[in-house]
XYZ file of C-alpha atoms in Angstrom:
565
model
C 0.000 0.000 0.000
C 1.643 3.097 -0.663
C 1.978 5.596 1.795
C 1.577 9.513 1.362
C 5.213 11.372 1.978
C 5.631 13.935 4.920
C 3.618 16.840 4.874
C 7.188 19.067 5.205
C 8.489 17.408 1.593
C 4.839 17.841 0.657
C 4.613 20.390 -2.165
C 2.247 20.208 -5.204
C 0.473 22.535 -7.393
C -2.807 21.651 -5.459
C -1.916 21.663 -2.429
C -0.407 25.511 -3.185
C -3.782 26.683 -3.831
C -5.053 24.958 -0.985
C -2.563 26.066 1.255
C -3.015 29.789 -0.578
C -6.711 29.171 0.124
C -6.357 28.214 4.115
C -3.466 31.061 4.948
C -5.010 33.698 3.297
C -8.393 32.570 5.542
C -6.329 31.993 8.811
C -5.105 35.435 7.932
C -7.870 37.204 7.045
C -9.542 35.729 10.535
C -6.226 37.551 12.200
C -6.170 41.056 10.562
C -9.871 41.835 9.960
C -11.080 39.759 13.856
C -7.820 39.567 16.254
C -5.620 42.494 15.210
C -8.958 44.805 15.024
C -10.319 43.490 18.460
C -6.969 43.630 20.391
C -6.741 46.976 18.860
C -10.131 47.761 19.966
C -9.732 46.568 23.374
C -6.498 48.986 24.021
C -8.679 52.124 22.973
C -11.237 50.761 25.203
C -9.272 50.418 28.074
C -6.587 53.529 27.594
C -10.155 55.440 27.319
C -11.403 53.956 30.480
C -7.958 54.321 32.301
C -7.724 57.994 31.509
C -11.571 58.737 32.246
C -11.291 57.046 35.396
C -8.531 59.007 36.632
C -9.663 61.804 34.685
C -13.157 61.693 36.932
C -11.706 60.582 40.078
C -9.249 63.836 39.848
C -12.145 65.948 38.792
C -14.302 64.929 41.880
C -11.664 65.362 44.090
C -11.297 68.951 42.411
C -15.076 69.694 43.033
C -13.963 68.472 47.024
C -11.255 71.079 47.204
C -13.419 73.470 45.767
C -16.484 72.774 48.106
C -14.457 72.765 50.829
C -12.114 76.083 49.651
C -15.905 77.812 49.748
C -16.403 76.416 53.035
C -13.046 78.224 54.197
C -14.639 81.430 52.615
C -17.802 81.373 53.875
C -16.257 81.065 57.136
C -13.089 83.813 56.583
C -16.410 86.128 54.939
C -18.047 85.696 58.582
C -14.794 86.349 60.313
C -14.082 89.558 58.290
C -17.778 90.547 58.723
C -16.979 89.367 62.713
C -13.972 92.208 62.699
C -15.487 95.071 60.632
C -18.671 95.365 63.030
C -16.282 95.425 66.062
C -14.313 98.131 64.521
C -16.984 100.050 63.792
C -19.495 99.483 66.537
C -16.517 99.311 69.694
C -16.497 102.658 71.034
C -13.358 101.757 72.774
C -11.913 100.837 69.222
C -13.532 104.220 67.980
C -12.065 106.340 70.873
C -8.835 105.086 70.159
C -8.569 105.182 66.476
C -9.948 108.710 66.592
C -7.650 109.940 69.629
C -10.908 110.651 71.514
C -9.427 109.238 74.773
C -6.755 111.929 75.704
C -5.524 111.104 79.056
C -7.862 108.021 79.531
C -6.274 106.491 76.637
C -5.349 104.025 79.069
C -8.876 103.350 80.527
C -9.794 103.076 76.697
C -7.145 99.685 76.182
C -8.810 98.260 78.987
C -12.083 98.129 77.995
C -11.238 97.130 74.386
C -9.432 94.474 75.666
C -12.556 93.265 77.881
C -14.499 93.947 74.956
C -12.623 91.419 72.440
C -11.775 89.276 75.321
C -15.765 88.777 76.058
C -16.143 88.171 71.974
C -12.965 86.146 70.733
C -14.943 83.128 71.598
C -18.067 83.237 69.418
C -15.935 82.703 66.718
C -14.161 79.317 67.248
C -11.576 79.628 64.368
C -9.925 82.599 65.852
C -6.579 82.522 67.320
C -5.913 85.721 67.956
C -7.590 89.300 67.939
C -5.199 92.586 68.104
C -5.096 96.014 68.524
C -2.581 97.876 67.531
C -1.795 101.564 67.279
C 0.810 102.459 65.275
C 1.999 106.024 66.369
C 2.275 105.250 70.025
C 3.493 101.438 68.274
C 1.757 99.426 70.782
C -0.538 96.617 70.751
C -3.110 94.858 72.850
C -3.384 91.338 71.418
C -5.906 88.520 72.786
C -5.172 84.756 72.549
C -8.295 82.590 72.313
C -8.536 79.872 74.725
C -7.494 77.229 72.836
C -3.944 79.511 72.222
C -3.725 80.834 76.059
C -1.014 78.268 76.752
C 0.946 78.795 73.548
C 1.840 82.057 75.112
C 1.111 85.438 73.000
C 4.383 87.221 73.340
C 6.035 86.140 70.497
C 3.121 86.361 68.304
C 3.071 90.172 69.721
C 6.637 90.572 68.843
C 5.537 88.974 65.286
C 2.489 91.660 64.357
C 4.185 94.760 65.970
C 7.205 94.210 63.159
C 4.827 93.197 60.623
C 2.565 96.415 61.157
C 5.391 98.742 61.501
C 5.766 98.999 57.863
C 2.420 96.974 56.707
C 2.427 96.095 52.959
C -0.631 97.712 50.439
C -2.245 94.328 50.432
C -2.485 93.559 54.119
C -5.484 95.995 54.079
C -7.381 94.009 51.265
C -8.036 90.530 52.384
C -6.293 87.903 53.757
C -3.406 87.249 53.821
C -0.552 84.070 54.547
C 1.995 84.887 57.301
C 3.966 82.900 59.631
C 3.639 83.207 63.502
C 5.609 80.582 66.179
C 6.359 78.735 63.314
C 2.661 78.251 61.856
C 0.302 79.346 59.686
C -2.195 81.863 60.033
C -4.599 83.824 58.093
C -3.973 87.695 58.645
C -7.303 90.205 57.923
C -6.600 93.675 59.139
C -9.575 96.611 59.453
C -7.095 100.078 59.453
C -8.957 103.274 60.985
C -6.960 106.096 60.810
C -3.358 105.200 62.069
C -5.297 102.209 64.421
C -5.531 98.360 63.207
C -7.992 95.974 64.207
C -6.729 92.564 63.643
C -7.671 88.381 63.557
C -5.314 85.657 63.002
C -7.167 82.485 62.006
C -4.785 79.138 62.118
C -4.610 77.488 58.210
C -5.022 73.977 60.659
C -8.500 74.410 61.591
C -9.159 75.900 57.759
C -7.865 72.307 56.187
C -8.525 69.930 58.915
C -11.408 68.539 57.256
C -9.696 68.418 54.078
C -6.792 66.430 55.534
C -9.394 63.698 56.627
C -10.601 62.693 53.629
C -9.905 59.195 52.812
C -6.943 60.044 50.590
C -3.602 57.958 50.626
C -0.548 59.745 50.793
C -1.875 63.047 50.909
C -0.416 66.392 51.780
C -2.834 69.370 51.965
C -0.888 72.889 51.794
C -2.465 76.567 51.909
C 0.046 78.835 49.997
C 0.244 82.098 48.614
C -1.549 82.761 45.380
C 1.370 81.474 42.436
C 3.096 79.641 44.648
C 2.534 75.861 43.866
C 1.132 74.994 40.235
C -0.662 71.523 39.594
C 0.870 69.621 37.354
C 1.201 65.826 37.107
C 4.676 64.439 36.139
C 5.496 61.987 33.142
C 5.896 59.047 35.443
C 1.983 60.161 36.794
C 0.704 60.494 33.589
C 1.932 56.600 32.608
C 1.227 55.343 36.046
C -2.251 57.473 36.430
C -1.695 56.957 40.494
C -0.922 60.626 41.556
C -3.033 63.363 41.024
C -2.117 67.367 42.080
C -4.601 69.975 42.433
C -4.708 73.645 43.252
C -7.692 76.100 44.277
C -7.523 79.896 44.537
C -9.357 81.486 47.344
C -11.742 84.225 46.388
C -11.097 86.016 49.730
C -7.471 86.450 50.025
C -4.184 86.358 48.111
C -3.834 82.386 49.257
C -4.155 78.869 47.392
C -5.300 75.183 48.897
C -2.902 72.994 46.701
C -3.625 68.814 47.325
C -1.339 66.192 46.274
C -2.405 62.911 46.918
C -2.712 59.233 45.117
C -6.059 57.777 43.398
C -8.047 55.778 46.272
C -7.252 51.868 45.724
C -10.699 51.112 44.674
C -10.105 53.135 41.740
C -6.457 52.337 41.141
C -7.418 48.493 41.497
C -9.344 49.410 37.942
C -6.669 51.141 36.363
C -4.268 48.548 36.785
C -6.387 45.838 35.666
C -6.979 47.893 32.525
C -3.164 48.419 32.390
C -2.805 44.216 32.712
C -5.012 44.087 29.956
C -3.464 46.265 27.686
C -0.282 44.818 28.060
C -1.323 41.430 27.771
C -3.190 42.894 24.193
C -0.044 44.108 23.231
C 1.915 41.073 23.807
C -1.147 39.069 21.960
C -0.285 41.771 19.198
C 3.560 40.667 19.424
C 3.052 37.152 19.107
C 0.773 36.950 16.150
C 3.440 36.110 13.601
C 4.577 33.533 15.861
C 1.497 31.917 16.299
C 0.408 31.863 12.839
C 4.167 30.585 11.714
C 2.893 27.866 14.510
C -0.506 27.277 13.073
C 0.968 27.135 10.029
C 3.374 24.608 10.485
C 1.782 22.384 13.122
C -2.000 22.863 12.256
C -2.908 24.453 8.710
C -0.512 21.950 6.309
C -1.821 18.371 8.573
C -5.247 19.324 7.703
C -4.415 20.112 3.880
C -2.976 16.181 3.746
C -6.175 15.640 5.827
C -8.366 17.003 2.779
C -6.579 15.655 0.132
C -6.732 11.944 2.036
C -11.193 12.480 2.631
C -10.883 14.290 -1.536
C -9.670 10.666 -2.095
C -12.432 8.715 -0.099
C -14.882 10.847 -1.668
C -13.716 9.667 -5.039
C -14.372 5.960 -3.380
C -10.396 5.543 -3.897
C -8.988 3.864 -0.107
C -5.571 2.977 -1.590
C -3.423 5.249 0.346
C -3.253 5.805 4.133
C -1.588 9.173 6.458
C 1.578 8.785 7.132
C 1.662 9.028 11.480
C 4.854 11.497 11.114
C 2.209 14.656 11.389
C 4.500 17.026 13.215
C 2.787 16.546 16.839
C 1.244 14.458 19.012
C -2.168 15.121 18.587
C -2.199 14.859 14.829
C -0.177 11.482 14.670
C -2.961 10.059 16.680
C -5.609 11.767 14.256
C -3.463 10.114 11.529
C -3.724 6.450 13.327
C -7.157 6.951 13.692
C -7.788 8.152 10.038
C -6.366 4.951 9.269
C -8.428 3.080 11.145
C -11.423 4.698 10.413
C -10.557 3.567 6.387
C -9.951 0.052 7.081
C -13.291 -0.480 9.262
C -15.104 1.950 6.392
C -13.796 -0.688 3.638
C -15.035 -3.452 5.959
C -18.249 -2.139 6.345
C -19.491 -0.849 3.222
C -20.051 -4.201 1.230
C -22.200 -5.358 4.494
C -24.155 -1.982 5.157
C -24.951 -1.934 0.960
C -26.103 -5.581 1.246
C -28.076 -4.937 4.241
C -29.598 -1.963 2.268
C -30.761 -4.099 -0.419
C -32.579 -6.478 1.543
C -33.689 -3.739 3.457
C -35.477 -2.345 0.579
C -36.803 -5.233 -0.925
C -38.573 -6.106 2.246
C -40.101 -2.325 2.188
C -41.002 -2.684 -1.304
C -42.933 -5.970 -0.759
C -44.455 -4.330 2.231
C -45.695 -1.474 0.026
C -47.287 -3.892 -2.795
C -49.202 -5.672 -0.284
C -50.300 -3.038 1.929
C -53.099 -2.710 -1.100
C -54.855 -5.719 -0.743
C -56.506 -5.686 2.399
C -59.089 -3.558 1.485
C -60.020 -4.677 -1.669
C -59.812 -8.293 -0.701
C -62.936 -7.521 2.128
C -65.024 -5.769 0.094
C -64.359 -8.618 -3.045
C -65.326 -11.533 0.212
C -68.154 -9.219 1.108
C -69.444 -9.455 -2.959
C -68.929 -13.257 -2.633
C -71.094 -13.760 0.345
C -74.184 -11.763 -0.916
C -74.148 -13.695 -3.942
C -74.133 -16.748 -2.766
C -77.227 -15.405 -0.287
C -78.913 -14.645 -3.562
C -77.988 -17.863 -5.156
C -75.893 -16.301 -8.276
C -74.341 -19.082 -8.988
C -72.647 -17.981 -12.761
C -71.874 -14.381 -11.442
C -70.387 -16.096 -8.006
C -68.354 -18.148 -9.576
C -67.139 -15.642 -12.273
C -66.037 -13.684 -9.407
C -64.119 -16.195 -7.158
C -62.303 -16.884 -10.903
C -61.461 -13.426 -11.035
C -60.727 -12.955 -7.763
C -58.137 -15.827 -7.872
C -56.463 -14.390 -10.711
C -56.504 -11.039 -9.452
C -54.445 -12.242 -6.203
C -52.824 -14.785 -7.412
C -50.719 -11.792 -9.391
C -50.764 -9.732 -6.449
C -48.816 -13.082 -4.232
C -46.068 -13.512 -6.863
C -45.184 -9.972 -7.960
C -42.338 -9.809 -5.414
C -40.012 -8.386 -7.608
C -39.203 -4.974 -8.278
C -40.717 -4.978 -11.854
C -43.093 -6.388 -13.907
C -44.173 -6.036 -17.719
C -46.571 -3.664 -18.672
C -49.326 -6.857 -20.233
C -49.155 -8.308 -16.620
C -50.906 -5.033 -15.233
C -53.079 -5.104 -17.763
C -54.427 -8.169 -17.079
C -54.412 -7.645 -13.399
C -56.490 -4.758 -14.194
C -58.959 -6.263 -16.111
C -59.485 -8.998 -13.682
C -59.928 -5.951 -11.151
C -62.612 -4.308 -13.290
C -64.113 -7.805 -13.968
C -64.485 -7.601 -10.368
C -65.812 -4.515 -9.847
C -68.202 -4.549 -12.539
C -69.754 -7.377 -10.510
C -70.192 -5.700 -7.557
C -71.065 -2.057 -8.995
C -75.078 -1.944 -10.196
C -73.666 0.754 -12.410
C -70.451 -1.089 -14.370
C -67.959 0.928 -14.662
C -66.274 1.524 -18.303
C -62.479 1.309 -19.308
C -61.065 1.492 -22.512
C -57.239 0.993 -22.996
C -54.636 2.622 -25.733
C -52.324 0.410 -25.241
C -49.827 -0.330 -28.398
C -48.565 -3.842 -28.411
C -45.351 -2.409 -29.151
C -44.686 -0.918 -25.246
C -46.271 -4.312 -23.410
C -43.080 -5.091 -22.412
C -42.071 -2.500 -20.499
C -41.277 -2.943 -16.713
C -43.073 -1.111 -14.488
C -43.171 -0.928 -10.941
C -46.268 -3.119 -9.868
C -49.752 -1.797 -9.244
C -48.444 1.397 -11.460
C -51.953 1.169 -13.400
C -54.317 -0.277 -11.022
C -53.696 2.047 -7.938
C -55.248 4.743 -10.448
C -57.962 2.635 -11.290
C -58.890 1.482 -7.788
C -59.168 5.107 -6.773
C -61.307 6.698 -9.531
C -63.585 3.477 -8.517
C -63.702 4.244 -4.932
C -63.809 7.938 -4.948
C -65.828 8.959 -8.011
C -67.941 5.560 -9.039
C -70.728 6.569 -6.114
C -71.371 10.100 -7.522
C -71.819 9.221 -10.957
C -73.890 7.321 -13.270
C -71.306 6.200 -14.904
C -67.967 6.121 -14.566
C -65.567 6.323 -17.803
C -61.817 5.460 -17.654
C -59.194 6.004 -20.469
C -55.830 4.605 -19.889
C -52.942 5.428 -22.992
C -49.399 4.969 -23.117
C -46.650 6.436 -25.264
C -43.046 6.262 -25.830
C -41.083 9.868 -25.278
C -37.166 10.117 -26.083
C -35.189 12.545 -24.172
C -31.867 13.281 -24.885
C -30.602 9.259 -25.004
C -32.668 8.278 -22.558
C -36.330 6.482 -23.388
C -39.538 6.798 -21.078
C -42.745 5.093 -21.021
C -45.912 7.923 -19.870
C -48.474 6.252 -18.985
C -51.755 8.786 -18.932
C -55.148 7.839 -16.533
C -58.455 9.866 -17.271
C -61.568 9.451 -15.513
C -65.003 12.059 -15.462
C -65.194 11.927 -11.633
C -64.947 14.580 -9.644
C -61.151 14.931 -9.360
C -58.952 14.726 -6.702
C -58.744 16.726 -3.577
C -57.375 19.652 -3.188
C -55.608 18.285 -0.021
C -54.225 15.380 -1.675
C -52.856 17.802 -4.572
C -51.060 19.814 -1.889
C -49.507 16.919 -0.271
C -48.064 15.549 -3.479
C -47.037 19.037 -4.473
C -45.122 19.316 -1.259
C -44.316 15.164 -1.110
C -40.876 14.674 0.064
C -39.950 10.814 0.694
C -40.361 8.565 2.464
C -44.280 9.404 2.233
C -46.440 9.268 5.420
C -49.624 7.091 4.981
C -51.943 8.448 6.840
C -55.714 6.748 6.494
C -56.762 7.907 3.393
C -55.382 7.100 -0.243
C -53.277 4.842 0.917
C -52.390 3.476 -2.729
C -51.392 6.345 -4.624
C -48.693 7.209 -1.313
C -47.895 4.081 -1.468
C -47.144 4.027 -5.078
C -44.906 7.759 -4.566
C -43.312 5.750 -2.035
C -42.286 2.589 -4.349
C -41.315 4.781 -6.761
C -38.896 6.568 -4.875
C -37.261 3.244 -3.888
C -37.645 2.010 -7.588
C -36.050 4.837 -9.303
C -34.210 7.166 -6.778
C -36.045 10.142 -8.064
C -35.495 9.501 -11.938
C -39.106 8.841 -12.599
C -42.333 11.318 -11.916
C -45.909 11.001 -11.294
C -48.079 14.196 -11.645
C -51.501 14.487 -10.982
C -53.997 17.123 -11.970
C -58.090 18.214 -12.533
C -58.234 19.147 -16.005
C -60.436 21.979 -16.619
C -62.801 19.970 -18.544
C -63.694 17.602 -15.315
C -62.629 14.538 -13.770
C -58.710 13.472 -12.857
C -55.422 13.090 -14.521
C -52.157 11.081 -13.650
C -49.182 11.137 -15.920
C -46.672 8.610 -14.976
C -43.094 8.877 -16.438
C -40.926 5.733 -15.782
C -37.351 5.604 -17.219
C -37.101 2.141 -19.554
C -34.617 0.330 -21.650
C -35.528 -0.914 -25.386
């Protein structure tokens, strides 16, 4: 038996266009599905990366600026807190408008009990200060929470600061530096006296500082001083964000640095994993399809040309089990076996067809009598009631004739004069039993009697115009003709049946319109199914049976049966 070389020394002509064929699908698959998808699926997930940190750094910019107003809705009440008391103290008045003279004294005592008795209602306050700057001195008041800190040196702090105060100190807030923190500065100036609060940046940012935030470092800053902007390594990583927020009520800034919350991070770098693993997919695509190519895509070309072979009924040749891996040598040993048992098999399974078939078909040809042959008994036992002798034994010499064809057509065909006279001992039959005979007349040419024909071809016509049209007529006329029609080189015997009935039904037209074998039975004209039925097994489709109402009344069939001369 000789054996198919290895598929590496394998090159033909056909399997070129074959292989041609299978790459250029394996590689359409990659470039218009894989390369498109991966593709796809970085977009996707740089998109999401970015708008995830891009909304997570946006909401925490909406935070800082919520809580930025907070800070200057509270500074707004402060400053409101410290213009009322310099205009409403008439300590602070007598002072600033050198109405106390020689109780100037007297006057810095009862300011200080006045903003001693009011530093309290406003709990952000550290510290609230008079000072006069001709006479250069300064009553200051620590809040309680600052009493122990001790005031001195935050005296020391204002009295230089407001011995030569900048433009801008008289505006709005402003950043300084007292004990080696942070305070807010607002000054109200009348005449050559200022009226002062210090307000710690702490409290401002406390709640800031709290939010759940990893690595995060809050900062209030004068206005310019830090700008947000994210680094390269950032912008790649998408872990850090920076953020700044200008107060509207002094020259100051809230600047935030802090790192994405995990829950949100978690995402990125999943999307990250994914694009890199899409990338490396990208990478390896010529690898993989030099792979497929080699391990996959030429095995299964020697695999079609092998089942090419079997489907051109030629089992000479088997796979060779060198397939380039594991899995296809032990597709290639099984190929082989599958060839061997198919060889075995197919002479039995045909065999068993045959016989299989021939039992069907003998089935089929009797499956007619059963119905004829009680009604025929039936006739016999009324006559011999009626004591008709002649008729009854015409009819029980009919009736033996008539079934003594029907018992010994077992084969497939029969001639064309052996119907005939099975169909005139039929009508001899019926004739008897009808009160209104019915009428046949056959245009037959000697020439075509011997012609095979499946059995029953003529008389399963016959039987049915009898039994469905006989018992609304007065009588019943039947032409049967048959002609010789060359096609091509092929020869076919038509056989044409005419009756004046009342045609066939509608329902029966439809099923043989949409007959597809084998037929289904069903109760009622069981003879003309049965005959689509035999003809499918007789002919394999080849021959046709068509059945019509012509418009001028009654039924047609038109049988065409393929014959040899």
């Amino acid at each position: 038996m000789s054996k198919i070389p290895n598929f590496r020394n394998f090159r033909n002509e056909e399997e070129t266009i074959m292989k041609g064929t299978l790459k250029q699908t394996v590689n359409k698959f990659i470039f218009l599905f894989v390369v498109p998808l991966n593709i796809l699926l970085i977009i996707t997930n740089s998109f999401f990366m970015f708008s995830t940190y891009r909304q997570t750094k946006i909401s925490t910019e909406n935070m800082v600026n919520y809580f930025l107003d907070d800070i200057d809705s509270r500074l707004s009440t402060i400053s409101f807190f410290l213009i009322k008391n310099g205009t409403e103290d008439p300590a602070f008045q007598s002072i600033a408008f050198d109405y106390a003279g020689k109780d100037y004294a007297l006057e810095k005592i009862h300011l200080y009990q006045n903003l001693n008795s009011k530093i309290d209602l406003c709990q952000e306050i550290a510290y609230l200060f008079m000072f006069h700057s001709e006479n250069n001195e300064m009553v200051i008041i620590p809040s309680s929470e600052y009493v122990s800190h001790g005031s001195y040196q935050a005296k020391e702090t204002l009295c230089e600061m407001l011995k030569n105060p900048e433009q801008s100190l008289n505006a709005s807030w402003t950043l300084i530096t007292l004990q080696d923190q942070q305070f807010l500065l607002r000054l109200f100036k009348c005449n050559s006296t200022y009226l002062g609060v210090c307000v710690p940046t702490d409290t401002m940012i406390q709640k800031l500082e709290n939010y759940s935030f990893s690595n995060t470092a809050v900062t209030i800053a004068p206005t310019g001083t830090f700008t947000a902007k994210d680094s390269l390594l950032d912008f790649f990583l998408l872990q850090h964000f920076q953020i700044t927020a200008d107060s509207s009520t002094g020259d100051f800034s809230v600047f935030l640095s802090a790192d994405i919350p995990l829950q949100n991070y978690i995402i990125i770098v999943l999307c990250w994993f994914t694009t890199f693993f899409s990338l490396c997919l990208l990478s390896l695509i010529p690898i993989a399809n030099t792979y497929l190519q080699r391990n996959i895509l030429n095995p299964i070309l020697i695999f079609i040309e092998h089942m090419d072979s079997i489907r051109d009924n030629d089992f000479s040749s088997e796979l060779t089990e060198n397939m380039g891996s594991m899995e296809m040598d032990h597709m290639a040993a099984s190929f082989n076996t599958m060839i061997h048992r198919i060889q075995t098999m197919k002479i039995e399974l045909y065999e068993k067809e045959l016989q299989r078939t021939q039992l069907d078909l003998q089935c089929l040809q009797l499956q007619l009598s059963p119905h004829f042959f009680i009604n025929t008994l039936n006739t016999i036992y009324f006559l011999s009631i009626n004591e008709e002798n002649l008729q009854l034994q015409s009819l029980t010499l009919e009736f033996m004739e008539y079934f003594r064809a029907v018992f010994k057509s077992s084969s497939s065909l029969i001639p064309l004069r052996k119907e005939l006279e099975q169909c005139s001992h039929y009508i001899s039959i019926q004739q008897v039993q009808k009160a209104q005979k019915p009428q046949v007349y056959f245009n037959i040419p000697d020439s075509l009697t011997d012609c095979m024909i499946p059995p029953l071809t003529i008389l399963t016509f016959l039987e049915n115009s009898i039994k469905y049209a006989h018992e609304q007529l007065k009588l019943l006329k039947l032409n049967v003709s048959a002609m010789l029609q060359q096609e091509d080189a092929s020869y076919y015997l038509i056989l044409t049946i005419k009756d004046n009935g009342v045609g066939f039904p509608d329902s029966l037209l439809q099923d043989i319109e949409n007959y597809t074998p084998p037929f289904s039975i069903g109760n009622e004209h069981i003879g003309l199914k049965n005959l689509l039925s035999r003809f499918y097994y007789f002919y394999d489709g080849n021959a046709f049976i068509h059945l019509c109402n012509p418009k001028t009344g009654g039924a047609c069939a038109e049988v065409k049966i393929p014959i040899e001369l």
